[in-house]
Amino acid sequence: MKKPSSAPPKPRRPPPWRRPLLLWLLLHAGLPLALLLALALGLTSPSLDTQLLGLLPPSPHGPNMAEADALFAQNHSRNVVVLVSSPHFAQAKEAAAQLYAGLYKHTAPHAAPGAALFEELSLFVDENAVAQLSDFLHEYRYALLDAPTAALLEAGQAQTLADEALAWAYGALHLGGLSHMEEDPFLLSERALRGFLQVALLSGGGLSLKEGVLATEWEGRHYVLLRARLSGEGASLSKGGGIEEIYRVCRELEGATGDLAGAGKAGGEGNNPHGGIGEEAAPPLAFSFSGIPFHSYESASGAQKEITLLSSLTLGLLLLIFLWVFRSPWPVAAIGLSTLLSLAMGLCAALLVFGRVHILALQLGLCLIGLSVDYTLHFFVKRRAALGPAADGALRRGIGVCFVSSFVCFLLFLWAPFAILRQFALFAAVGLLSAYLTTLALLAGGWGLFRLFSKPSSAGPLASSAGPTGVHTSGNPPTGVPPSAVSPSAVSPSAVSPSGVSPSAAPLAANLRGPLFSPKISKALLAGLALVFIGAIGGGRHGLKIENNLGSLYRPSPQLLASERRASALLGYGAASGFLLGGDSLEELLQREELFLGELEAAGEGGFWGASRLIPSLKTQKARYEAAAHLRGLAKAQYEALGFWGEEAAEFEETYAALHGHYALPSKAPPLLAGLVSNLLVEAPSGRWYSMLLPLGAKAAPGVEQKARLAALAKPHGWVGLQNKAEDISAALDSLTATLLGLLGLAFILVVLGVGIYYGHWPQTLRVAATPVFAGLACLAMHAFWGLPISFFSMTGFILVLGLGLDYVFYFNEDAAMKASLSPGRKATTLAVVLSYATTALSFGALALSSFAPVRLVALSVLSGLSAAFLWAMLGRR
Amino acid sequence: MPRPQHNGARLAAALLLLTALPTAAQPGLKPLPRLGPKPPPIGQEVFASPLTPPTRTRFEAVCQTLARHPVVKGDFVQTKHLSRVDRFLVSQGFFAVDTARGMLWDTREPFASTTAVGLNFVVQHSQGKSTRMDASGNETFLRMAQTLRAVFSGDTKTLDEAFEVFFREEKGVWLLGLRPKEASLKNFVQALVLQGDSVVRQLLLLEKNGDSIAYALFAHSFPAELSADEKALFGPP
């Protein structure tokens, strides 16, 4: 018979999901490996999105229009304009030419493969462009009749048209337009050209051709236009981007103003002794910049500097605090390592899933610095307080509950219909998971190095928090804690010195010995605070509404703003609304455009134009060809009036017949026309076509009534929507804010239910549930006090408060459940909560200094809410 | 967000010199000189004579003579030569140049149309309908028209700024040649030749494509100002 063994039974090996070190390894090795694998297989191309457009929510006009919106935005988001100005045209033109030369080498194919910063660069006007257009219009002269001409013909007034052609041909000072006369005696292509140029003029601002460049004079200065389209590489805001290069060359030119003045002077010499800039002093040269990439560059440069500054500031202050608390570099190093791992894992996950991560998501993600330190902080504070692994069970539960509540809130953002929020959510959730697992791995004591950190402190505020009574050194270790973690050294009473409080830390340690106030006073203080919040909300209730004003979310620098205003005045940009249209085919889209343009005109809301005004649908081209048949009977007399007495009339008949079915398509358009059409018409990868109808000429934004009329005209059709970018974005953000409000409610219910099930004690659950309510009141009061409306970004902050604000209460609740013998641990918990709040407040406090309004709004909401949650937890603790 | 940029549009707008609208023929008038006679060529040999200090003095003197009259009126015969098909379109009418106000070119036969060129606008008249176009987008055309006015009013500064100037004079008859410095003006007209004595008698505009327009000016008069009807053609100020 086998003798029973006297050896203690082997502890059962926990399942893999209960082994934090394994999970930790899986996450921290698996995620980078997965990213590397995806990179190697070409499944992802990680990059940083610095485009301002990324800030914008999807179009509120439905999925099809959202696709159109995104396509047009993508189409226009890399175009830039530089206006070079000087009091003297010669100087402005010379500077523009030098700028062109400076950038030209960065244009494909002159740059090294893959290094071209610009796809297109144009300064000098192609003299053949109008001739090419004229030839194109001549080739399709019947199909491309302009609308008024077609109307004349259809109204039986072909003779009027013929007389007008003769008046033009014989008129004084009428140059050009007669080059195709022998084939086109009614000058149809000339009429089409004039119609096209009228549209182009009204839509293109007030610049005109001067000495081979587009220029204008305004307020005593000459402006020369240079246009560029950035390449994908050039749009990247890493060092050496296209915008940086433009600024660099412009700075050089400004520095060389004297040389340019010399060039201007040279231009004025020779036959022009009285002109040019002569002996005048070098006039100032100036550059105006316009285009989304300049704003992206400015904001991204600012954001990158801010990220560096704010993260350095936060990390520096946290380092000082931790060094003061721990009096040892090791815990600080461990906390720092945990934070870095957390940030790295968050970034890996975001890059792996999204590929392209917006810089704003990263800036919001900086709050991880404050959040991820919490878990390791709690661990070290308690270990250093000489509690040892005996308190690990409570600590594990406290951290676990905190992690779950925060994680749930971040996960909810994954359903937000806004890419930046989803990126931020994944970044933060994975970062938080990393920090949590790192702390659990530390708790498990799997790493000898970290076990060194868990030696209790004999100095500093932590020693005093352990109290003179020492610690409980007996008893079984909590479930899941390996025996090795309960090392004698970790719990040696001799290591705890009752007099170990450093003079500087003594007041803090003393204050943390117990509740700050008696329960009555605490309750009165909380009630008083609640009343203050309610009073503030009552006072500012009129401003408390869901409102997102795009103008208040992004403000360019005064210089860039002035630059844009100047460009807007010179280029004729307007603030008026336009329409977005969609169709399953190009023909369907153009027909819809024509139909809707007709409806607009009939309703007295004309003045819009689109691609169909330049190249009509095939149906319309066919109708116009047929309308031109009215001219056939007049051809002979017309030729005779123009001095042609031969077979021209017969040839006219033959040519007309030959041009049957000869219709123009956008793909056949010459560059001048194609450039215009491509800005108005786009084919989606899905095969659908979209177009924009724009107001002719710079107009003010329509009033509320006109907008309602325009919207009413669009409403019966499912394929057209009124678009006003700024208002659409604000409306979309309003809608998202309401969605987030719903998510907030859902998160609150989920958390309260989870807490209720976890505690099984409803009064305690209610106490926990009251925390976000109290924090929410504080957030609202802050908004009311500063007169801020409830914006999308404020709401984002509210959700974060719900996820993070509960942590303090959870820690205290877990402590309250702790054995009385571990009472010193409660004081350590208080210190840990104070430190935890300090780190979070530092993180969000730093973000509150951001110049990005969205980041600032999130930070202010979180700061006010978390401060209230902290007070609630501190004053309400038992 | 800024509106989309219509690159081609600005180019096209800049070249809007062709936007002068066609005007209707005057009913009842038959096109008399359907195929006009080939006009006598005026001296393109002037381009062999760039300005020299002595000729500059004479050029400025001629300009001063022309500038004596703030208003010049007369009749014109216009001959357009279409080189590709070798056709001549001949028309006739009345012109007026007012230094302060601008120019009127009133084509009366065979098809009526009137063009009034102001300082920064163009007005086209036809059958009681008027179309006014501002300088924006018509700057090249206006510069060209102002050049003509500068010739009639002896404005040497304007001519010097925009053109290479050539000049020669024989027996009291002078020839003035102008070549635009700007590419945009060259697209409009390659060169101008004027011939005159105390007044401008002939004007030749040579286009880039080989076409040309020749004006013979006669019956000059020098009233103090334009008539009320003529002023009205410029439209309200």
PDB file of C-alpha atoms in Angstrom, chain A residues 53 56 73 76 79-81 120 122 125-130 133 160 163-182 190-191 193-194 196-198 200-212 214-217 225 227-228 269 271-275 290-292 295 564 571-576 609 640-646 648 671-672 675-676 679-680 692 694-695 697-699 725, chain B residues 1-27 31 33-35 50-51 56 60 76 78 80 82 84-85 87-92 103 105-107 109-115 117 124 126-127 129 131 133-141 143-145 148 156-157 160-165 181-189 203 205-209 211 213 215:
ATOM      1  CA  LEU A  53     -10.279  66.481 -43.992  1.00  0.00           C
ATOM      2  CA  LEU A  56     -14.579  65.841 -40.937  1.00  0.00           C
ATOM      3  CA  ALA A  73     -12.882  66.003 -51.127  1.00  0.00           C
ATOM      4  CA  HIS A  76      -9.609  68.724 -54.277  1.00  0.00           C
ATOM      5  CA  ASN A  79      -4.678  71.355 -54.855  1.00  0.00           C
ATOM      6  CA  VAL A  80      -2.772  74.441 -53.774  1.00  0.00           C
ATOM      7  CA  VAL A  81      -2.578  77.980 -55.054  1.00  0.00           C
ATOM      8  CA  GLU A 120       1.187  69.092 -61.493  1.00  0.00           C
ATOM      9  CA  SER A 122       1.501  75.360 -63.653  1.00  0.00           C
ATOM     10  CA  VAL A 125      -0.378  79.396 -69.844  1.00  0.00           C
ATOM     11  CA  ASP A 126      -0.419  77.135 -72.846  1.00  0.00           C
ATOM     12  CA  GLU A 127      -1.078  79.422 -75.775  1.00  0.00           C
ATOM     13  CA  ASN A 128      -2.602  76.592 -77.764  1.00  0.00           C
ATOM     14  CA  ALA A 129      -5.201  75.747 -75.148  1.00  0.00           C
ATOM     15  CA  VAL A 130      -7.948  77.939 -76.563  1.00  0.00           C
ATOM     16  CA  LEU A 133     -10.812  74.000 -77.392  1.00  0.00           C
ATOM     17  CA  THR A 160     -31.753  85.535 -86.324  1.00  0.00           C
ATOM     18  CA  ASP A 163     -27.881  87.394 -89.096  1.00  0.00           C
ATOM     19  CA  GLU A 164     -25.926  87.462 -85.867  1.00  0.00           C
ATOM     20  CA  ALA A 165     -23.174  85.433 -87.492  1.00  0.00           C
ATOM     21  CA  LEU A 166     -22.961  87.907 -90.366  1.00  0.00           C
ATOM     22  CA  ALA A 167     -22.906  90.864 -87.985  1.00  0.00           C
ATOM     23  CA  TRP A 168     -19.998  89.254 -86.147  1.00  0.00           C
ATOM     24  CA  ALA A 169     -18.107  88.464 -89.324  1.00  0.00           C
ATOM     25  CA  TYR A 170     -18.449  91.983 -90.691  1.00  0.00           C
ATOM     26  CA  GLY A 171     -18.305  93.871 -87.381  1.00  0.00           C
ATOM     27  CA  ALA A 172     -15.452  96.210 -86.461  1.00  0.00           C
ATOM     28  CA  LEU A 173     -12.862  95.217 -83.884  1.00  0.00           C
ATOM     29  CA  HIS A 174     -14.177  91.636 -83.940  1.00  0.00           C
ATOM     30  CA  LEU A 175     -11.042  89.592 -84.199  1.00  0.00           C
ATOM     31  CA  GLY A 176     -10.900  85.836 -84.338  1.00  0.00           C
ATOM     32  CA  GLY A 177     -13.746  83.399 -84.620  1.00  0.00           C
ATOM     33  CA  LEU A 178     -13.674  83.120 -88.408  1.00  0.00           C
ATOM     34  CA  SER A 179     -11.100  80.380 -88.794  1.00  0.00           C
ATOM     35  CA  HIS A 180     -13.688  77.673 -89.568  1.00  0.00           C
ATOM     36  CA  MET A 181     -16.009  79.903 -91.567  1.00  0.00           C
ATOM     37  CA  GLU A 182     -16.010  77.869 -94.759  1.00  0.00           C
ATOM     38  CA  GLU A 190     -17.661  80.431 -82.034  1.00  0.00           C
ATOM     39  CA  ARG A 191     -20.951  80.778 -80.167  1.00  0.00           C
ATOM     40  CA  LEU A 193     -16.789  78.943 -77.329  1.00  0.00           C
ATOM     41  CA  ARG A 194     -18.251  82.209 -76.077  1.00  0.00           C
ATOM     42  CA  PHE A 196     -18.043  78.174 -72.524  1.00  0.00           C
ATOM     43  CA  LEU A 197     -15.873  81.192 -71.778  1.00  0.00           C
ATOM     44  CA  GLN A 198     -18.759  82.981 -70.093  1.00  0.00           C
ATOM     45  CA  ALA A 200     -15.521  79.823 -67.209  1.00  0.00           C
ATOM     46  CA  LEU A 201     -15.263  83.518 -66.502  1.00  0.00           C
ATOM     47  CA  LEU A 202     -18.093  83.522 -63.995  1.00  0.00           C
ATOM     48  CA  SER A 203     -16.759  80.452 -62.250  1.00  0.00           C
ATOM     49  CA  GLY A 204     -13.110  81.279 -62.359  1.00  0.00           C
ATOM     50  CA  GLY A 205     -12.605  84.591 -60.640  1.00  0.00           C
ATOM     51  CA  GLY A 206     -11.104  87.722 -62.034  1.00  0.00           C
ATOM     52  CA  LEU A 207      -7.662  86.638 -63.205  1.00  0.00           C
ATOM     53  CA  SER A 208      -6.663  87.083 -66.792  1.00  0.00           C
ATOM     54  CA  LEU A 209      -3.747  86.284 -69.043  1.00  0.00           C
ATOM     55  CA  LYS A 210      -0.902  88.737 -68.912  1.00  0.00           C
ATOM     56  CA  GLU A 211       2.504  88.119 -70.393  1.00  0.00           C
ATOM     57  CA  GLY A 212       1.938  84.398 -70.423  1.00  0.00           C
ATOM     58  CA  LEU A 214      -2.562  84.466 -65.081  1.00  0.00           C
ATOM     59  CA  ALA A 215      -2.550  87.709 -63.167  1.00  0.00           C
ATOM     60  CA  THR A 216      -4.643  90.488 -61.795  1.00  0.00           C
ATOM     61  CA  GLU A 217      -4.210  93.814 -60.072  1.00  0.00           C
ATOM     62  CA  LEU A 225      -1.074  82.819 -59.948  1.00  0.00           C
ATOM     63  CA  ARG A 227      -1.079  76.355 -59.123  1.00  0.00           C
ATOM     64  CA  ALA A 228       0.100  72.949 -58.009  1.00  0.00           C
ATOM     65  CA  GLU A 269      14.811  98.833 -69.560  1.00  0.00           C
ATOM     66  CA  ASN A 271      12.400 100.237 -75.088  1.00  0.00           C
ATOM     67  CA  ASN A 272      10.770 101.289 -71.875  1.00  0.00           C
ATOM     68  CA  PRO A 273      12.688 104.060 -70.212  1.00  0.00           C
ATOM     69  CA  HIS A 274       9.588 105.415 -68.560  1.00  0.00           C
ATOM     70  CA  GLY A 275       8.098 102.153 -67.402  1.00  0.00           C
ATOM     71  CA  SER A 290      -4.562  78.921 -50.454  1.00  0.00           C
ATOM     72  CA  GLY A 291      -5.651  75.300 -50.283  1.00  0.00           C
ATOM     73  CA  ILE A 292      -6.389  72.594 -47.771  1.00  0.00           C
ATOM     74  CA  HIS A 295      -4.080  74.177 -43.357  1.00  0.00           C
ATOM     75  CA  GLU A 564      -7.156  82.665 -47.748  1.00  0.00           C
ATOM     76  CA  LEU A 571     -10.181  83.844 -57.281  1.00  0.00           C
ATOM     77  CA  GLY A 572     -13.873  84.422 -56.706  1.00  0.00           C
ATOM     78  CA  TYR A 573     -14.493  81.675 -54.187  1.00  0.00           C
ATOM     79  CA  GLY A 574     -17.987  81.893 -52.764  1.00  0.00           C
ATOM     80  CA  ALA A 575     -19.742  80.618 -49.714  1.00  0.00           C
ATOM     81  CA  ALA A 576     -22.894  79.587 -51.513  1.00  0.00           C
ATOM     82  CA  TRP A 609     -23.880  75.152 -63.486  1.00  0.00           C
ATOM     83  CA  GLU A 640     -23.163  83.915-100.431  1.00  0.00           C
ATOM     84  CA  ALA A 641     -23.350  86.680 -97.844  1.00  0.00           C
ATOM     85  CA  LEU A 642     -19.876  85.661 -96.736  1.00  0.00           C
ATOM     86  CA  GLY A 643     -18.523  85.614-100.260  1.00  0.00           C
ATOM     87  CA  PHE A 644     -18.576  81.891-100.954  1.00  0.00           C
ATOM     88  CA  TRP A 645     -20.152  81.117-104.304  1.00  0.00           C
ATOM     89  CA  GLY A 646     -18.947  77.570-104.863  1.00  0.00           C
ATOM     90  CA  GLU A 648     -19.886  75.074-100.002  1.00  0.00           C
ATOM     91  CA  PRO A 671      -7.147  69.843 -71.563  1.00  0.00           C
ATOM     92  CA  LEU A 672      -8.867  73.184 -71.000  1.00  0.00           C
ATOM     93  CA  GLY A 675      -9.654  70.318 -66.373  1.00  0.00           C
ATOM     94  CA  LEU A 676     -12.936  72.047 -65.729  1.00  0.00           C
ATOM     95  CA  ASN A 679     -13.483  69.169 -60.970  1.00  0.00           C
ATOM     96  CA  LEU A 680     -17.218  68.683 -61.398  1.00  0.00           C
ATOM     97  CA  MET A 692     -21.506  68.853 -58.383  1.00  0.00           C
ATOM     98  CA  LEU A 694     -22.102  75.005 -58.326  1.00  0.00           C
ATOM     99  CA  PRO A 695     -23.385  78.564 -58.223  1.00  0.00           C
ATOM    100  CA  GLY A 697     -19.965  83.455 -59.712  1.00  0.00           C
ATOM    101  CA  ALA A 698     -19.072  84.171 -56.108  1.00  0.00           C
ATOM    102  CA  LYS A 699     -22.275  84.396 -54.154  1.00  0.00           C
ATOM    103  CA  LYS A 725     -19.949  71.981 -46.537  1.00  0.00           C
TER     104      LYS A 725
ATOM    105  CA  MET B   1     -13.147  74.413 -47.299  1.00  0.00           C
ATOM    106  CA  PRO B   2     -12.298  76.285 -50.322  1.00  0.00           C
ATOM    107  CA  ARG B   3     -14.285  75.670 -53.473  1.00  0.00           C
ATOM    108  CA  PRO B   4     -12.739  73.566 -56.196  1.00  0.00           C
ATOM    109  CA  GLN B   5     -10.248  75.381 -58.354  1.00  0.00           C
ATOM    110  CA  HIS B   6     -11.081  75.554 -62.022  1.00  0.00           C
ATOM    111  CA  ASN B   7      -7.681  75.867 -63.525  1.00  0.00           C
ATOM    112  CA  GLY B   8      -8.828  75.751 -67.077  1.00  0.00           C
ATOM    113  CA  ALA B   9     -11.596  78.168 -66.350  1.00  0.00           C
ATOM    114  CA  ARG B  10      -9.234  80.885 -65.318  1.00  0.00           C
ATOM    115  CA  LEU B  11      -7.195  80.410 -68.403  1.00  0.00           C
ATOM    116  CA  ALA B  12     -10.286  80.534 -70.508  1.00  0.00           C
ATOM    117  CA  ALA B  13     -11.596  83.530 -68.672  1.00  0.00           C
ATOM    118  CA  ALA B  14      -8.318  85.234 -69.223  1.00  0.00           C
ATOM    119  CA  LEU B  15      -8.670  84.741 -72.916  1.00  0.00           C
ATOM    120  CA  LEU B  16     -12.113  86.176 -73.006  1.00  0.00           C
ATOM    121  CA  LEU B  17     -11.182  88.583 -75.679  1.00  0.00           C
ATOM    122  CA  LEU B  18     -13.568  86.675 -77.859  1.00  0.00           C
ATOM    123  CA  THR B  19     -16.579  87.295 -75.692  1.00  0.00           C
ATOM    124  CA  ALA B  20     -17.901  90.217 -77.615  1.00  0.00           C
ATOM    125  CA  LEU B  21     -21.348  88.937 -78.486  1.00  0.00           C
ATOM    126  CA  PRO B  22     -22.450  88.786 -82.037  1.00  0.00           C
ATOM    127  CA  THR B  23     -24.901  91.409 -83.073  1.00  0.00           C
ATOM    128  CA  ALA B  24     -27.777  90.999 -85.404  1.00  0.00           C
ATOM    129  CA  ALA B  25     -27.703  92.236 -88.926  1.00  0.00           C
ATOM    130  CA  GLN B  26     -29.719  95.346 -89.624  1.00  0.00           C
ATOM    131  CA  PRO B  27     -32.755  94.249 -91.602  1.00  0.00           C
ATOM    132  CA  PRO B  31     -24.431  93.034 -98.045  1.00  0.00           C
ATOM    133  CA  PRO B  33     -19.277  94.433-100.928  1.00  0.00           C
ATOM    134  CA  ARG B  34     -19.581  90.685-100.542  1.00  0.00           C
ATOM    135  CA  LEU B  35     -16.163  90.021-101.839  1.00  0.00           C
ATOM    136  CA  PRO B  50      13.154 100.711 -84.659  1.00  0.00           C
ATOM    137  CA  LEU B  51      13.070 103.920 -82.712  1.00  0.00           C
ATOM    138  CA  ARG B  56      11.853 109.127 -81.266  1.00  0.00           C
ATOM    139  CA  GLU B  60       6.751 112.100 -80.037  1.00  0.00           C
ATOM    140  CA  PHE B  76     -14.059 103.868 -91.994  1.00  0.00           C
ATOM    141  CA  GLN B  78     -12.904  97.767 -92.907  1.00  0.00           C
ATOM    142  CA  LYS B  80     -11.010  91.585 -93.175  1.00  0.00           C
ATOM    143  CA  LEU B  82      -9.227  85.486 -94.203  1.00  0.00           C
ATOM    144  CA  ARG B  84      -6.835  80.363 -95.232  1.00  0.00           C
ATOM    145  CA  VAL B  85      -9.672  80.734 -97.725  1.00  0.00           C
ATOM    146  CA  ARG B  87     -11.577  85.891 -98.760  1.00  0.00           C
ATOM    147  CA  PHE B  88     -12.089  89.568 -98.029  1.00  0.00           C
ATOM    148  CA  LEU B  89     -15.027  90.817 -95.997  1.00  0.00           C
ATOM    149  CA  VAL B  90     -15.571  94.505 -96.475  1.00  0.00           C
ATOM    150  CA  SER B  91     -17.755  96.695 -94.336  1.00  0.00           C
ATOM    151  CA  GLN B  92     -18.083 100.390 -93.625  1.00  0.00           C
ATOM    152  CA  MET B 103     -13.894 104.535 -78.735  1.00  0.00           C
ATOM    153  CA  TRP B 105     -16.927 101.607 -83.911  1.00  0.00           C
ATOM    154  CA  ASP B 106     -20.296 101.690 -85.585  1.00  0.00           C
ATOM    155  CA  THR B 107     -20.493  99.277 -88.504  1.00  0.00           C
ATOM    156  CA  GLU B 109     -23.075  98.210 -93.907  1.00  0.00           C
ATOM    157  CA  PRO B 110     -23.533  95.447 -94.862  1.00  0.00           C
ATOM    158  CA  PHE B 111     -24.605  94.331 -91.362  1.00  0.00           C
ATOM    159  CA  ALA B 112     -25.040  96.736 -88.486  1.00  0.00           C
ATOM    160  CA  SER B 113     -23.320  96.394 -85.158  1.00  0.00           C
ATOM    161  CA  THR B 114     -21.779  98.827 -82.734  1.00  0.00           C
ATOM    162  CA  THR B 115     -18.926  98.330 -80.323  1.00  0.00           C
ATOM    163  CA  VAL B 117     -14.955 100.425 -75.744  1.00  0.00           C
ATOM    164  CA  GLN B 124     -22.118  95.709 -77.742  1.00  0.00           C
ATOM    165  CA  SER B 126     -27.562  95.229 -81.759  1.00  0.00           C
ATOM    166  CA  GLN B 127     -31.214  95.792 -82.686  1.00  0.00           C
ATOM    167  CA  LYS B 129     -30.207  95.116 -77.332  1.00  0.00           C
ATOM    168  CA  THR B 131     -24.589  93.772 -73.738  1.00  0.00           C
ATOM    169  CA  MET B 133     -18.931  93.333 -70.274  1.00  0.00           C
ATOM    170  CA  ASP B 134     -16.605  94.481 -67.534  1.00  0.00           C
ATOM    171  CA  ALA B 135     -12.841  94.407 -67.582  1.00  0.00           C
ATOM    172  CA  SER B 136     -12.637  91.185 -65.644  1.00  0.00           C
ATOM    173  CA  GLY B 137     -11.740  88.523 -68.165  1.00  0.00           C
ATOM    174  CA  ASN B 138     -11.619  91.050 -71.020  1.00  0.00           C
ATOM    175  CA  GLU B 139      -8.414  92.710 -70.007  1.00  0.00           C
ATOM    176  CA  THR B 140      -6.466  91.667 -73.085  1.00  0.00           C
ATOM    177  CA  PHE B 141      -9.134  92.958 -75.430  1.00  0.00           C
ATOM    178  CA  ARG B 143      -5.617  96.660 -73.530  1.00  0.00           C
ATOM    179  CA  MET B 144      -5.684  96.220 -77.265  1.00  0.00           C
ATOM    180  CA  ALA B 145      -8.499  98.719 -77.622  1.00  0.00           C
ATOM    181  CA  LEU B 148      -5.682 102.030 -80.461  1.00  0.00           C
ATOM    182  CA  THR B 156       3.419 107.504 -76.012  1.00  0.00           C
ATOM    183  CA  LYS B 157       3.710 106.125 -72.493  1.00  0.00           C
ATOM    184  CA  ASP B 160       6.024 102.242 -74.915  1.00  0.00           C
ATOM    185  CA  GLU B 161       4.840 100.022 -72.079  1.00  0.00           C
ATOM    186  CA  ALA B 162       3.068  97.461 -74.193  1.00  0.00           C
ATOM    187  CA  PHE B 163       4.869  97.493 -77.548  1.00  0.00           C
ATOM    188  CA  GLU B 164       8.110  97.554 -79.358  1.00  0.00           C
ATOM    189  CA  VAL B 165       7.780 100.757 -81.374  1.00  0.00           C
ATOM    190  CA  LYS B 181       5.654  92.656 -75.854  1.00  0.00           C
ATOM    191  CA  GLU B 182       3.165  90.416 -74.073  1.00  0.00           C
ATOM    192  CA  ALA B 183       2.388  86.930 -75.319  1.00  0.00           C
ATOM    193  CA  SER B 184      -1.279  87.440 -74.538  1.00  0.00           C
ATOM    194  CA  LEU B 185      -1.449  90.510 -76.745  1.00  0.00           C
ATOM    195  CA  LYS B 186       0.448  88.663 -79.440  1.00  0.00           C
ATOM    196  CA  ASN B 187      -2.281  86.034 -79.387  1.00  0.00           C
ATOM    197  CA  PHE B 188      -4.695  88.821 -80.131  1.00  0.00           C
ATOM    198  CA  VAL B 189      -2.646  90.655 -82.722  1.00  0.00           C
ATOM    199  CA  LEU B 203      -4.637 101.013 -89.708  1.00  0.00           C
ATOM    200  CA  LEU B 205      -3.944  94.650 -87.630  1.00  0.00           C
ATOM    201  CA  LEU B 206      -2.091  91.432 -88.349  1.00  0.00           C
ATOM    202  CA  GLU B 207      -3.396  88.338 -86.561  1.00  0.00           C
ATOM    203  CA  LYS B 208      -1.383  85.336 -85.506  1.00  0.00           C
ATOM    204  CA  ASN B 209      -3.094  82.974 -87.949  1.00  0.00           C
ATOM    205  CA  ASP B 211      -5.591  86.935 -91.106  1.00  0.00           C
ATOM    206  CA  ILE B 213      -7.973  93.636 -90.679  1.00  0.00           C
ATOM    207  CA  TYR B 215      -9.080 100.114 -91.814  1.00  0.00           C
TER     208      TYR B 215
END
